Every structure is written in structure tokens, then in C-alpha cells.
GROMACS .gro file of C-alpha atoms in nm:
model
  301
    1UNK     CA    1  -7.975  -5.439  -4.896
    2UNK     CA    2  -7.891  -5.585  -5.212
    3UNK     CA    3  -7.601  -5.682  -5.462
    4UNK     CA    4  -7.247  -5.852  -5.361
    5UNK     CA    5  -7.032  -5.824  -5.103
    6UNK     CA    6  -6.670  -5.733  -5.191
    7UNK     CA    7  -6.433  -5.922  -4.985
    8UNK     CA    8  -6.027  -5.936  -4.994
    9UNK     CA    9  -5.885  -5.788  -4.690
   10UNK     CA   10  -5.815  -5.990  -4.426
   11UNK     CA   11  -5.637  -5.876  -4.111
   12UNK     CA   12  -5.546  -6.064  -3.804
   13UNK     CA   13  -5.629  -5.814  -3.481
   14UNK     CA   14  -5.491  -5.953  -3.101
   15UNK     CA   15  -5.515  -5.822  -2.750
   16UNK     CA   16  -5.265  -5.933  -2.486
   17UNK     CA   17  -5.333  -5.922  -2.098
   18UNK     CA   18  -5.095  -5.967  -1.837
   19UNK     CA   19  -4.987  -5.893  -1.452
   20UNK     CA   20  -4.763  -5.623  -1.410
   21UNK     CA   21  -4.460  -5.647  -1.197
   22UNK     CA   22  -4.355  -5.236  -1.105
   23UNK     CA   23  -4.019  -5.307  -1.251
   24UNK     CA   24  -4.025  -5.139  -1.627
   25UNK     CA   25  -3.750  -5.390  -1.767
   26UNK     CA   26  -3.978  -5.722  -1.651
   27UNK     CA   27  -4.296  -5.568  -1.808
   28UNK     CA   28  -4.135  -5.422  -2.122
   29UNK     CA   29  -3.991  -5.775  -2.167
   30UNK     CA   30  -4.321  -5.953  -2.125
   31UNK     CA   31  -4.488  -5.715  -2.348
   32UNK     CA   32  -4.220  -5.804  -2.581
   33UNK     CA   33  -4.282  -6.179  -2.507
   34UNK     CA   34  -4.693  -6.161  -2.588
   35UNK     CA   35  -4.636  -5.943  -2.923
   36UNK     CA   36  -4.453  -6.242  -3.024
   37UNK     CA   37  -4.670  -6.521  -2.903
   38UNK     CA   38  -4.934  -6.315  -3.106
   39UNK     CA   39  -4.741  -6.293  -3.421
   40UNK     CA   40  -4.688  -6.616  -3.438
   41UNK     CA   41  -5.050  -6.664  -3.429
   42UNK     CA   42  -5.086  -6.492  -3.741
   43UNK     CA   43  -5.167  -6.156  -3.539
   44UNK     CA   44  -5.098  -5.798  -3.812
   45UNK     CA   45  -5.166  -5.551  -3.521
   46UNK     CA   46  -5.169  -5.615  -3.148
   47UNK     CA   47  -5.289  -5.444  -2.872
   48UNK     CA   48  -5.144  -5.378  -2.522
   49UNK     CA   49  -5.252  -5.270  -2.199
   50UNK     CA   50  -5.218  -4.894  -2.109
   51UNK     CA   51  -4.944  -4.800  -1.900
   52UNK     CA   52  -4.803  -5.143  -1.930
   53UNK     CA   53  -4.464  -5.037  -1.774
   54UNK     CA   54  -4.536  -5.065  -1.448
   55UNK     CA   55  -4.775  -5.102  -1.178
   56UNK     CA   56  -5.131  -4.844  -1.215
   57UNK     CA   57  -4.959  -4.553  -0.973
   58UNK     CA   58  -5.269  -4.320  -1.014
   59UNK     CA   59  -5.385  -4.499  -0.729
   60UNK     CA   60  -5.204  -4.220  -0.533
   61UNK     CA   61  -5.127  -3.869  -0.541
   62UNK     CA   62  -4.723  -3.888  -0.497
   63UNK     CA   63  -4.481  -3.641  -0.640
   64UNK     CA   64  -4.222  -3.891  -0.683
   65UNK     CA   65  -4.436  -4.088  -0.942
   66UNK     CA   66  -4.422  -3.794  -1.202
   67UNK     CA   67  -4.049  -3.987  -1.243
   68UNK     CA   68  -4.188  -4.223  -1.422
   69UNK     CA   69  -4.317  -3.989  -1.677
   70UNK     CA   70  -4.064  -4.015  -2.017
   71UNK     CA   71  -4.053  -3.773  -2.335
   72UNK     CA   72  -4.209  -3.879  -2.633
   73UNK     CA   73  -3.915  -3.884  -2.899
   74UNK     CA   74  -3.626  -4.109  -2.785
   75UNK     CA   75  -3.808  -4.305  -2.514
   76UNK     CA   76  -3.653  -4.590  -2.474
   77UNK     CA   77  -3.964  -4.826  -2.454
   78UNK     CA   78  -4.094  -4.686  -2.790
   79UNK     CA   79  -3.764  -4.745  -2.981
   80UNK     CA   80  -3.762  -5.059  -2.874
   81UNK     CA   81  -4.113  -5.163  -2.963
   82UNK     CA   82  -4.027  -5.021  -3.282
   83UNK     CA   83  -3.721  -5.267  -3.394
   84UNK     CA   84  -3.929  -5.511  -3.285
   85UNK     CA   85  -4.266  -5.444  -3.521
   86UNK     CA   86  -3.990  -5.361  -3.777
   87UNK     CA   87  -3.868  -5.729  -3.734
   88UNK     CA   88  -4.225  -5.935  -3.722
   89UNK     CA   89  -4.395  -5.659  -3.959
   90UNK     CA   90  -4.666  -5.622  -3.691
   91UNK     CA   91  -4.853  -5.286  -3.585
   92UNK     CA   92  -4.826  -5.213  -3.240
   93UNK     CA   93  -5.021  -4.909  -3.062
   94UNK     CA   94  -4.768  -4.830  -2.709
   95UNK     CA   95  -4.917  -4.691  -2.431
   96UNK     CA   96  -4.683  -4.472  -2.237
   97UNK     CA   97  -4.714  -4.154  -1.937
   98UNK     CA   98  -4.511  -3.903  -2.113
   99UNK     CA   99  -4.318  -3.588  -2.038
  100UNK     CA  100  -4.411  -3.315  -2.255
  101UNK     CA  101  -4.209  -2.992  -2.122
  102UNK     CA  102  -4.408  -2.870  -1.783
  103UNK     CA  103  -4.691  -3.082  -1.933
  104UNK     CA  104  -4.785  -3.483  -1.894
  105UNK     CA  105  -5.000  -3.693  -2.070
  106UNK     CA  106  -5.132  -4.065  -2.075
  107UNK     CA  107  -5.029  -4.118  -2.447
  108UNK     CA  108  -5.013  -4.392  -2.707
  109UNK     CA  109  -4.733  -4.386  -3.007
  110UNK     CA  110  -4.870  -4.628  -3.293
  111UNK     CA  111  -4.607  -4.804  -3.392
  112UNK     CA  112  -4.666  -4.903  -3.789
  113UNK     CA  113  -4.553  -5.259  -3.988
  114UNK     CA  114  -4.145  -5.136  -4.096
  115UNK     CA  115  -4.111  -4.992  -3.757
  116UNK     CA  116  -4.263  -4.598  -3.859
  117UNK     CA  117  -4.373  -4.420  -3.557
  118UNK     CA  118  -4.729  -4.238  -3.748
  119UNK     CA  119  -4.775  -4.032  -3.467
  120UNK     CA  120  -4.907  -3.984  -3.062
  121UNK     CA  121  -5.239  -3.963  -2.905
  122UNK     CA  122  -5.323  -3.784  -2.599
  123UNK     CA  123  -5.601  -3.984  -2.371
  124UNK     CA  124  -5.890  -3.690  -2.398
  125UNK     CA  125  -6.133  -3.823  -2.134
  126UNK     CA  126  -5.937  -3.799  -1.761
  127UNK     CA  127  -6.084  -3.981  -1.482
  128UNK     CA  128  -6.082  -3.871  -1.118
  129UNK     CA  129  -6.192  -4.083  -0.823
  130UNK     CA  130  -6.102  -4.327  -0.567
  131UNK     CA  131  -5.843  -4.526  -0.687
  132UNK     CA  132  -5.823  -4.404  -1.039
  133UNK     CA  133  -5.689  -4.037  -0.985
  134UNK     CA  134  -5.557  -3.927  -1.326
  135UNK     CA  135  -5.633  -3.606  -1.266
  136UNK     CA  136  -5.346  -3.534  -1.069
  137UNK     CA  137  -5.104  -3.645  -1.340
  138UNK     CA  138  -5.230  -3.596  -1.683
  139UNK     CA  139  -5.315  -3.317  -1.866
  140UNK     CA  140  -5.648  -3.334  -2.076
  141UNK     CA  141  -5.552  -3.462  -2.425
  142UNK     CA  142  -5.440  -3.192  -2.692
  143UNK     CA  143  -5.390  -3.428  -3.002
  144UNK     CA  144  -5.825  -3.452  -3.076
  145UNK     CA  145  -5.924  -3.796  -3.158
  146UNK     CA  146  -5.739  -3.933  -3.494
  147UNK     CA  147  -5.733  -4.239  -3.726
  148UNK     CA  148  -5.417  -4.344  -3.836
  149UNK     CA  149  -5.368  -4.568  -4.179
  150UNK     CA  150  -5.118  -4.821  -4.102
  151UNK     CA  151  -4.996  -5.121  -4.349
  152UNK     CA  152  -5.286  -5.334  -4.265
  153UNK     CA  153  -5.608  -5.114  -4.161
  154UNK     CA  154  -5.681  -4.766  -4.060
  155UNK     CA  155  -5.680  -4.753  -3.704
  156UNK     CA  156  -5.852  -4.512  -3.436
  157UNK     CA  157  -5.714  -4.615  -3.043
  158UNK     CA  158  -5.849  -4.466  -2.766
  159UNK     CA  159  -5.742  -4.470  -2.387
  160UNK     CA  160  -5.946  -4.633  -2.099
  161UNK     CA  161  -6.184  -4.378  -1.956
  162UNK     CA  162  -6.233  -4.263  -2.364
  163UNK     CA  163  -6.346  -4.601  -2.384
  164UNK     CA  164  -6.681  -4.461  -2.199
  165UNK     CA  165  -6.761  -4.161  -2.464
  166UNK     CA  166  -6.980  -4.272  -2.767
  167UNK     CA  167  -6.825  -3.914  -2.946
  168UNK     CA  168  -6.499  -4.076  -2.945
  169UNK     CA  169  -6.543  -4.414  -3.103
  170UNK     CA  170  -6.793  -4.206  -3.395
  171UNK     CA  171  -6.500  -3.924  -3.409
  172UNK     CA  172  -6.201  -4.181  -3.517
  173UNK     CA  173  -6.439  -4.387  -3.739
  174UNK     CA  174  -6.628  -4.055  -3.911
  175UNK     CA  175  -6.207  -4.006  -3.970
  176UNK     CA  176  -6.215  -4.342  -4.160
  177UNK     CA  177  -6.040  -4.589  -3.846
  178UNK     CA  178  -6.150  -4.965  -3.967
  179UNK     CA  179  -6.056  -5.101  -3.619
  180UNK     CA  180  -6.090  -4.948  -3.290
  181UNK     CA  181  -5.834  -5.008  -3.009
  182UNK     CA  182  -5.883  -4.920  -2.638
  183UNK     CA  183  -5.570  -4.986  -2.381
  184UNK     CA  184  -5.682  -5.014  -2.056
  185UNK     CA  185  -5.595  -5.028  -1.702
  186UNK     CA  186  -5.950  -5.130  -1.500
  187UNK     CA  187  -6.000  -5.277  -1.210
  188UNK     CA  188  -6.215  -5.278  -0.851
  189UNK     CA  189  -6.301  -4.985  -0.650
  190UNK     CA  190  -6.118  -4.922  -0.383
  191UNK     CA  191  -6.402  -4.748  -0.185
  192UNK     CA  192  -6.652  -5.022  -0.219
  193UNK     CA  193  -6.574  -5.357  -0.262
  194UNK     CA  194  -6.924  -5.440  -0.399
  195UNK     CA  195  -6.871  -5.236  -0.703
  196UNK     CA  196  -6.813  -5.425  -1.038
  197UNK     CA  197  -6.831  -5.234  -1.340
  198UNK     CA  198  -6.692  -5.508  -1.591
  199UNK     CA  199  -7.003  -5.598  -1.724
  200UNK     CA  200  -7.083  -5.276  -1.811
  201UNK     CA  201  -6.766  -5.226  -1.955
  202UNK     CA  202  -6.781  -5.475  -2.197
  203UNK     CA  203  -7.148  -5.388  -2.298
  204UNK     CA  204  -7.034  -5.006  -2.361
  205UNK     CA  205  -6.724  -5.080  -2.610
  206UNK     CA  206  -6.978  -5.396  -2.736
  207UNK     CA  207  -7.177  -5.087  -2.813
  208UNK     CA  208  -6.903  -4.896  -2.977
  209UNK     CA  209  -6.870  -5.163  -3.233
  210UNK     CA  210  -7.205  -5.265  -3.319
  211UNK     CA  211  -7.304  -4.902  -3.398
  212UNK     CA  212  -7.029  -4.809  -3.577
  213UNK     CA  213  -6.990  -5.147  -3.709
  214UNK     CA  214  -6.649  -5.194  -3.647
  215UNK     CA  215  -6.410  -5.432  -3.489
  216UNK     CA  216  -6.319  -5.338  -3.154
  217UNK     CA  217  -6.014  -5.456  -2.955
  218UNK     CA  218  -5.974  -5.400  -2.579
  219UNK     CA  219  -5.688  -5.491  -2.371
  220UNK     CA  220  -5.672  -5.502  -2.013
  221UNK     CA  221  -5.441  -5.592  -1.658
  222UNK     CA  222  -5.512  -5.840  -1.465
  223UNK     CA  223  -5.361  -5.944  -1.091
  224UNK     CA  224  -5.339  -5.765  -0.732
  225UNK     CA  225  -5.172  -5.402  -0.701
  226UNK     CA  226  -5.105  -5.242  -0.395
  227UNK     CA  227  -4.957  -4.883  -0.360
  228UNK     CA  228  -4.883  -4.678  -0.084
  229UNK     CA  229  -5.063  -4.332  -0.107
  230UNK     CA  230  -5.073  -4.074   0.147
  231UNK     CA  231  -5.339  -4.167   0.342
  232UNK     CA  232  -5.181  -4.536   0.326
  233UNK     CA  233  -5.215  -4.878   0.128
  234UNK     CA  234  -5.481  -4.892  -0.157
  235UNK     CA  235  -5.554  -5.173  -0.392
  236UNK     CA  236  -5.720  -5.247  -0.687
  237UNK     CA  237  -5.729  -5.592  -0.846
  238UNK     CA  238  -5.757  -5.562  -1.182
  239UNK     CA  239  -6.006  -5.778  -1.382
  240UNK     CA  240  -5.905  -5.825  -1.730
  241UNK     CA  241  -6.190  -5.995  -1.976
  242UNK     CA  242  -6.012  -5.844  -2.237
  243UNK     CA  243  -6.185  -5.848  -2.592
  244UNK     CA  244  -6.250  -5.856  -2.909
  245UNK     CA  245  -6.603  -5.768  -3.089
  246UNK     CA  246  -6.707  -5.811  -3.414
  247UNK     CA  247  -6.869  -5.505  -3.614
  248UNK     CA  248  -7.245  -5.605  -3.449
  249UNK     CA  249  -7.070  -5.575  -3.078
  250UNK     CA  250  -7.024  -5.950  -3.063
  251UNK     CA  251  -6.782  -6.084  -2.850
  252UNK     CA  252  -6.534  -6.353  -3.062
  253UNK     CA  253  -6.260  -6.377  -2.843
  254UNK     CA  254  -6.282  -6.307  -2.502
  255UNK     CA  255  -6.017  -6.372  -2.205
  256UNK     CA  256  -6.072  -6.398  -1.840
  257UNK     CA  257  -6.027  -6.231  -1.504
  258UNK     CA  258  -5.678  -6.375  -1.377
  259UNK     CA  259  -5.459  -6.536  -1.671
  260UNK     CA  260  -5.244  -6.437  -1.899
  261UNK     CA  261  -5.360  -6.444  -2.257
  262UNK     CA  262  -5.303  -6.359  -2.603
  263UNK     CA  263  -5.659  -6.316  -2.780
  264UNK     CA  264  -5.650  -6.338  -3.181
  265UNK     CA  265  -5.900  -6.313  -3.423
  266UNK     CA  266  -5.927  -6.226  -3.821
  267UNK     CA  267  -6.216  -5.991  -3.988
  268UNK     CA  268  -6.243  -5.917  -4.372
  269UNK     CA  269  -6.228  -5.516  -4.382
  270UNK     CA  270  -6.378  -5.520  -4.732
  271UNK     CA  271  -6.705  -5.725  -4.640
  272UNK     CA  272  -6.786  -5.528  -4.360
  273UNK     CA  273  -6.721  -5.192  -4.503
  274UNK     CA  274  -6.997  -5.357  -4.750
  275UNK     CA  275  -7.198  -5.420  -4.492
  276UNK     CA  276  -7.169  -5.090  -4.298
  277UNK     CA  277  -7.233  -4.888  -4.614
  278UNK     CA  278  -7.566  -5.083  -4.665
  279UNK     CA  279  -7.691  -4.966  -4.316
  280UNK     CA  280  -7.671  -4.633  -4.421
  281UNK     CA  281  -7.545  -4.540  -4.035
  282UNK     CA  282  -7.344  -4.242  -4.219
  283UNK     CA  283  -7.567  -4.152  -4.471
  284UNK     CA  284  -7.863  -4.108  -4.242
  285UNK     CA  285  -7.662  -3.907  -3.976
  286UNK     CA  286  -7.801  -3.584  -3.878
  287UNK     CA  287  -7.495  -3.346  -3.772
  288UNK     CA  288  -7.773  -3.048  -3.793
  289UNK     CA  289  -7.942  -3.197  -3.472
  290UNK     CA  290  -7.644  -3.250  -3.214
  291UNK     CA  291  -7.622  -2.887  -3.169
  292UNK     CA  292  -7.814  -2.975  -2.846
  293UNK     CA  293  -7.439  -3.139  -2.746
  294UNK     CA  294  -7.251  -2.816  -2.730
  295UNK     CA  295  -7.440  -2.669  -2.444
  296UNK     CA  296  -7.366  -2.836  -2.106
  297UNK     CA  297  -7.678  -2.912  -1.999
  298UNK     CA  298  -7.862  -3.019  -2.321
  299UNK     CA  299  -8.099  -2.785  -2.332
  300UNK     CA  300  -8.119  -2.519  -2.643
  301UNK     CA  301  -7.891  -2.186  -2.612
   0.00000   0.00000   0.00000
């Protein structure tokens, strides 16, 4: 690589982490509570946890939960996250199960700078297994993967088990995103205690990052949930280490498995567009190859 690297646009990225009570109005208001201890930190866009409102219920398969599902225009969570990123000029992407008709979907609403909601996302990727049974509530994601320009950066957010698929981080960059932001709700396994995928985890968004070269923004619970299923208590406790990478996968802020935290941390979008377009990882792409990924079992049809 050779010549100068532009520089000149600086924005502030956080990820908050917190316990969740299962009462909406406590969580909401802690939510609330972070976003500000993050602005105040200089934060332009900050990240919360997915389905922040209340305790993880896809630990079960209940009927009643589907209650907690909301419509998408006029929820009242959204409307109120949008006065207050209106007030502290802040982007903020909101996490939310939504009603959509006979449909339901594990959705985020990014919030922009003066308040604007730009638009929804539908999680893609569902998960179904012990303790993490999504299935049973969420349709698969109709929106496609998107990037969304916002006052300070264009941003691509994905939702927990996307967090897994290299397509989707490539899909929402390839769209332009500058940032990537993954809400999650991640924890043990209920059917083996030995399990411990947070490692792993970190190493696969780390990954994300560094070959996209991006920043990359992960927030995640933390604490002790129990819910009552029907075949009787199950519990996940959820580990946090929320993050945020740097565009070679580095980790520059990173939080830890049981306290609260706001996480901040500034990158110059200018240099490192620079520095991705000098590594030629677009240019040298070869779209005429990854036919192989259309047929399911990778062999040539």
C-alpha cells in the first residue's frame, strides 16, 4: 500500500450490558439510564441488548408469552427511545419481539440522531434448541440484511444467532454499513452445564470485523434467569463479555461476565475505509465462485 491516509470522521460507538428484571417498565428505564451514561461519555450510537424488555422467555414454549409480542408502529418502547435519541442526538438500534398481523418477529427499529425511525430489521438466522427455542415464536426474517445511513455512520445490525453467519456481516457491509452491531441475548446451556460457547463467540464476530475490516459492536445480558416451561424450571445465566473490535477483530473495549457496564470507544471511519480499500478485500472478491453456496450440500448442481 502506498500514499496518505484520509482521516476526519470520528465517531464514538458504545455497548451497554445489564440484568434484566421481567418487568418491561424497570428494564426500559435502565436502558434509558445506560444510553445516557453513554452519551455522556461522548457515545454517537449505542447499542443494546436484544429483547431488553424483559427476561429471555424463549426458554419455553408458552402460549401466553406471544403477549409480550407488540406492533411495530406505535410501540410504546420505540417512541420512547425515540424522544430520547431526539434529545441527546444519539443513534440507537431497539431490539423488540414484534406483532406483525398473524406473523412475529425478533426485530430491531434503528432509531437515527433527531429521533427518525430509518426503518426495521427482521433477525434472519432463528435458533432452535435447549434453552434458546426461537423457533416457536419468530418467524424467519423477511426484511434481507440492510445497511442503514444514519447521522454519524452507515450502519448494518444484526440479531444474535445472525451473529454466527459470515454471509451476513459481508451482506450489510457489501451494502456499504461502516459499523456492525449485533444485540444479543447468550448465555449457558441448559442441557449441559459444561458447555461454554463465549469464547467462541467472541472469536466469530472478532472474525466478522477483521475480514471485513470493520468495527464491530456486540451487546449482551448478563445475570441468572429462571422460567417456568412445560416440562418445569429452566435457567440460563447469561454471560455478557460484551464488545467492541476494531476493523482487524481486535478487542478495545471489552466488559465482563456479571456487571453492569457501559463500553465506549471512538474509530476514524475515513482512515479505515483507507485502509480497507488498500487490502483490496472487495476488489479481489470472486462472486463467480460462491455458486457452490446455493446448493445445500456444497457440492456442484
Amino acid at each position: 500500500m502506498s500514499g496518505g491516509v484520509a482521516a476526519g470522521k470520528k465517531v464514538t460507538v458504545a455497548a451497554v450490558q445489564f440484568a434484566c428484571t421481567d418487568v418491561e417498565a424497570e428494564n426500559v428505564a435502565a436502558a434509558e439510564r445506560l444510553i445516557r451514561e453513554a452519551h455522556k461519555k461522548g457515545a454517537n450510537i449505542v447499542l443494546i441488548q436484544e429483547l431488553f424488555e424483559g427476561h429471555y422467555f424463549c426458554q419455553a414454549q408458552r402460549l401466553d408469552f406471544f403477549q409480550r409480542a407488540k406492533p411495530y408502529k406505535g410501540n410504546p418502547t420505540i417512541i420512547r427511545l425515540q424522544k430520547l435519541a431526539k434529545e441527546l442526538e444519539v443513534v440507537i438500534p431497539v431490539s423488540f419481539f414484534e406483532e406483525a398481523n398473524n406473523a412475529h418477529y425478533n426485530s430491531v427499529a434503528i432509531i437515527d440522531a433527531d429521533g427518525t425511525d430509518l426503518g426495521l430489521y427482521r433477525k434472519s438466522h432463528i435458533p432452535d434448541g435447549p434453552g434458546y427455542q426461537e423457533k416457536f415464536y419468530f418467524n424467519p426474517g423477511d426484511t434481507g440484511f440492510k445497511a442503514f445511513k444514519t447521522k454519524y455512520a452507515t450502519v448494518g445490525v444484526g440479531i444474535c444467532w445472525d451473529q454466527w453467519f459470515p454471509e451476513c456481516a459481508r451482506a450489510m457491509v457489501l451494502q456499504g454499513a461502516e459499523i456492525l452491531f449485533y444485540p444479543t441475548a447468550i448465555g449457558s446451556e441448559p442441557q449441559d452445564n459444561n458447555l461454554d460457547s463465549r469464547e467462541h463467540w467472541k472469536r466469530v464476530m472478532q472474525g466478522h470485523a477483521g475480514a471485513n475490516l470493520v468495527p464491530l459492536v456486540a451487546s449482551n445480558r448478563i445475570g441468572r434467569e429462571t422460567v417456568e416451561t412445560e416440562h418445569g424450571k429452566s435457567t440460563i445465566t447469561f454471560y455478557g463479555n460484551s464488545f467492541i473490535a476494531g476493523p482487524t477483530g481486535e478487542i478495545v473495549k471489552l466488559a465482563n461476565d456479571k456487571d453492569e457496564e457501559v463500553l465506549v470507544a471512538e474509530f476514524d471511519l475515513e482512515e479505515i475505509k483507507s485502509t480497507r480499500h488498500g487490502w483490496g478485500i472487495f476488489r479481489d472478491r470472486r462472486p463467480d465462485l460462491y455458486k457452490v453456496l446455493l446448493t445445500l450440500d456444497g457440492e456442484k448442481s
